[in-house]
Amino acid sequence: MSAQLAVLAALDWDLPYWAVTLIKVLVAALLVPTTALILGIVFLFKIMSWMQSRLGPQEAGPKGLLQLLADGVKFLQKEDVIPERADRFAFKVAPMIVLVSTFLLYVIIPAGPDPAVIADLPTGIFFALAVSSLSVIGVLMAGWASANKYALMGGIRAAGQLIAYELPMVLAVVGVIIQAGTLNMNGIVVAQANFKLFGDVGPGIPFIITQLPMFLIFLAAMQAELTQPPFDMPVAESELVSGYQVEYTGFRFLFFFLAEFATAFAFGAIASVLFLGGWYLPGLDVNSEWFWLIGPAVLFAKIMLVSFLIFWFRFTYPRLREDQLQRLAWKWLIPISLVWLAVTAVFKVVM
Amino acid sequence: MTGTVLAAAPVYLPQQIAFGLIAVTMIVAAIRVVTTKNVVHAALWLIVVLAGVAAQFIVLASEFVAVTQVLVYIGAIVVLFLFGVMLTRAPIGKEVELDNEPAQRVVGAVVALFLLACMGYVLADYFGGRKLELNGKVVAELGGTTAQISDSIFSTYLVPFEVVSVLLLAALIGAIVLARRD
């Protein structure tokens, strides 16, 4: 996250608009692969192997930490195969659309007070929900353009799942929005810094205390949006080989991999901001300039905590069947979130 | 345009250029939607058109409407188009029977031109003599921010909002009733 600090230093020098924009874009471009690497190494390789009582990668670098980097270089060297009957243009563009949707998510994540965010949009979280839904189009294009029935089935399953789980995700977010009274990401953090449960005493309380059901629903919906186990019907290896990714090789496959893990990190950041107070540490003054320095570290720690939860689920639970998956979304998550939304609205008006 | 007009009203050159580029992209994409021989490609070109609409809203400093446009039209409606098309019949490559008969094309062209004339006349009639200054501050005063939009939906336009909600609910229930066999 030190790249974020570089942005802050740059802003103090009164750089022109284009220079600041350029730096911010470069930071986002660096953050996407870096965060994907961090999550991949820490969780996919190390913690997963510990949970399964095995060693995991050992050879590449100290304790096998460079394994994923080596894998990335390997992907770059592979031949770029496009199936003969594929729709070439859609096939090539699809992974890029998925990755662009990930990049756009990083735009609104605040790593500290105002200048430490790429664009502090007034519609912050709404923007995030909109751009995260763009990845569905890339997935559908990939599934269709591959000219492979397993890929097409994977794409359609992915679309059905993403549509179903977008609703509980939006409703979970709306609960927080009602309580915070703003769509702006930094506004939500400040609202949690000022939120007191009993009168006016004590430190600011993160919304997870009042929105615990919404937090759990958000985690489940996030897992489904990332198509990670137990919600990995679209890429189910045992039935569909690997779903919409089956015909992709080399760096195009790497795009999907990067997008999945970088999106996991971005959603972890959004969950941290919405429910855990983002870059704010309870007990400190929210206006303190120290948050430009420690904010990114605090946010990073919270993201790793949320990521640990979702990856723990990923390694522990077996895959849901398609009907179980749809039933969970429509018959459990959406009604519960609607009820909690009503409760939140009542308390917001009464208190 | 004459020189006096240019001097009187501030011209936001970057916005004009952006408007032109986006508009040309949208027109090309819209023509491709109806001329392409592949039904999935038509849906993908439609994404370009709808993204262009969102971009035009951003040029007009209406961020909330632009994001809504992306969320509703690209993120939901086109996805459902693609989903439905791929679930039923979507071969890769050109399709011959996608074209309609010449008589239908003529009717389509007439309707399109009629709509263009109607909307062009209405817009020119209403906005012809007006100057809209489009920067963030003015838009905020006109009511373009999220808070102002929600305020007007839930006060001035409350009844239309509720009517639309009931209409959509009726459509939803109707779809379920039609789709269920038992």
PDB file of C-alpha atoms in Angstrom, chain A residues 85-87 121-123 126-127 129-130 133-134 136-137 140-141 144-145 147 152 156 159-160 163 166 183, chain B residues 38 40-41 44 47 63-64 67-68 70-71 74-76 78-80 82-83 86-87 90-93 146:
ATOM      1  CA  ARG A  85     -14.824 -21.947 -34.815  1.00  0.00           C
ATOM      2  CA  ALA A  86     -14.717 -19.282 -32.113  1.00  0.00           C
ATOM      3  CA  ASP A  87     -16.028 -15.751 -32.590  1.00  0.00           C
ATOM      4  CA  LEU A 121     -17.310  10.155  -6.249  1.00  0.00           C
ATOM      5  CA  PRO A 122     -20.504  11.377  -4.558  1.00  0.00           C
ATOM      6  CA  THR A 123     -22.180   8.184  -5.793  1.00  0.00           C
ATOM      7  CA  PHE A 126     -23.558   2.920  -6.268  1.00  0.00           C
ATOM      8  CA  PHE A 127     -20.802   3.278  -8.878  1.00  0.00           C
ATOM      9  CA  LEU A 129     -22.238  -1.894  -7.763  1.00  0.00           C
ATOM     10  CA  ALA A 130     -22.767  -0.697 -11.345  1.00  0.00           C
ATOM     11  CA  SER A 133     -22.105  -5.889 -12.828  1.00  0.00           C
ATOM     12  CA  LEU A 134     -20.148  -5.274 -16.061  1.00  0.00           C
ATOM     13  CA  VAL A 136     -21.161 -10.536 -16.268  1.00  0.00           C
ATOM     14  CA  ILE A 137     -21.055  -9.333 -19.873  1.00  0.00           C
ATOM     15  CA  LEU A 140     -21.239 -14.317 -21.078  1.00  0.00           C
ATOM     16  CA  MET A 141     -19.145 -13.240 -24.095  1.00  0.00           C
ATOM     17  CA  TRP A 144     -20.559 -17.884 -26.021  1.00  0.00           C
ATOM     18  CA  ALA A 145     -17.545 -16.973 -28.156  1.00  0.00           C
ATOM     19  CA  ALA A 147     -17.801 -22.277 -29.465  1.00  0.00           C
ATOM     20  CA  LEU A 152     -21.592 -21.824 -22.949  1.00  0.00           C
ATOM     21  CA  ILE A 156     -25.111 -19.114 -18.637  1.00  0.00           C
ATOM     22  CA  ALA A 159     -25.000 -15.087 -15.533  1.00  0.00           C
ATOM     23  CA  GLY A 160     -27.902 -16.715 -13.684  1.00  0.00           C
ATOM     24  CA  ILE A 163     -28.066 -11.853 -11.452  1.00  0.00           C
ATOM     25  CA  GLU A 166     -26.660  -9.082  -7.123  1.00  0.00           C
ATOM     26  CA  LEU A 183     -23.514   6.950  -0.964  1.00  0.00           C
TER      27      LEU A 183
ATOM     28  CA  ASN B  38     -25.606 -12.132 -35.745  1.00  0.00           C
ATOM     29  CA  VAL B  40     -25.445 -11.817 -30.154  1.00  0.00           C
ATOM     30  CA  HIS B  41     -23.395  -9.181 -31.970  1.00  0.00           C
ATOM     31  CA  LEU B  44     -23.107  -6.399 -27.920  1.00  0.00           C
ATOM     32  CA  ILE B  47     -24.048  -2.206 -25.095  1.00  0.00           C
ATOM     33  CA  GLU B  63     -23.310  11.376 -12.465  1.00  0.00           C
ATOM     34  CA  PHE B  64     -26.157   9.617 -10.672  1.00  0.00           C
ATOM     35  CA  VAL B  67     -24.402   5.277 -13.051  1.00  0.00           C
ATOM     36  CA  THR B  68     -28.068   4.250 -13.032  1.00  0.00           C
ATOM     37  CA  VAL B  70     -24.940   1.524 -16.504  1.00  0.00           C
ATOM     38  CA  LEU B  71     -26.450  -0.457 -13.631  1.00  0.00           C
ATOM     39  CA  ILE B  74     -25.953  -2.583 -19.282  1.00  0.00           C
ATOM     40  CA  GLY B  75     -25.739  -4.525 -16.030  1.00  0.00           C
ATOM     41  CA  ALA B  76     -29.263  -5.908 -16.061  1.00  0.00           C
ATOM     42  CA  VAL B  78     -28.523  -6.367 -21.838  1.00  0.00           C
ATOM     43  CA  VAL B  79     -27.336  -9.203 -19.594  1.00  0.00           C
ATOM     44  CA  LEU B  80     -30.878 -10.610 -19.644  1.00  0.00           C
ATOM     45  CA  LEU B  82     -27.742 -12.098 -23.825  1.00  0.00           C
ATOM     46  CA  PHE B  83     -28.854 -14.677 -21.278  1.00  0.00           C
ATOM     47  CA  MET B  86     -27.813 -17.782 -25.485  1.00  0.00           C
ATOM     48  CA  LEU B  87     -30.240 -20.011 -23.592  1.00  0.00           C
ATOM     49  CA  ALA B  90     -27.337 -18.300 -30.657  1.00  0.00           C
ATOM     50  CA  PRO B  91     -25.137 -19.849 -33.351  1.00  0.00           C
ATOM     51  CA  ILE B  92     -21.730 -18.356 -34.006  1.00  0.00           C
ATOM     52  CA  GLY B  93     -21.344 -16.754 -37.435  1.00  0.00           C
ATOM     53  CA  THR B 146     -28.264  12.487  -5.998  1.00  0.00           C
TER      54      THR B 146
END
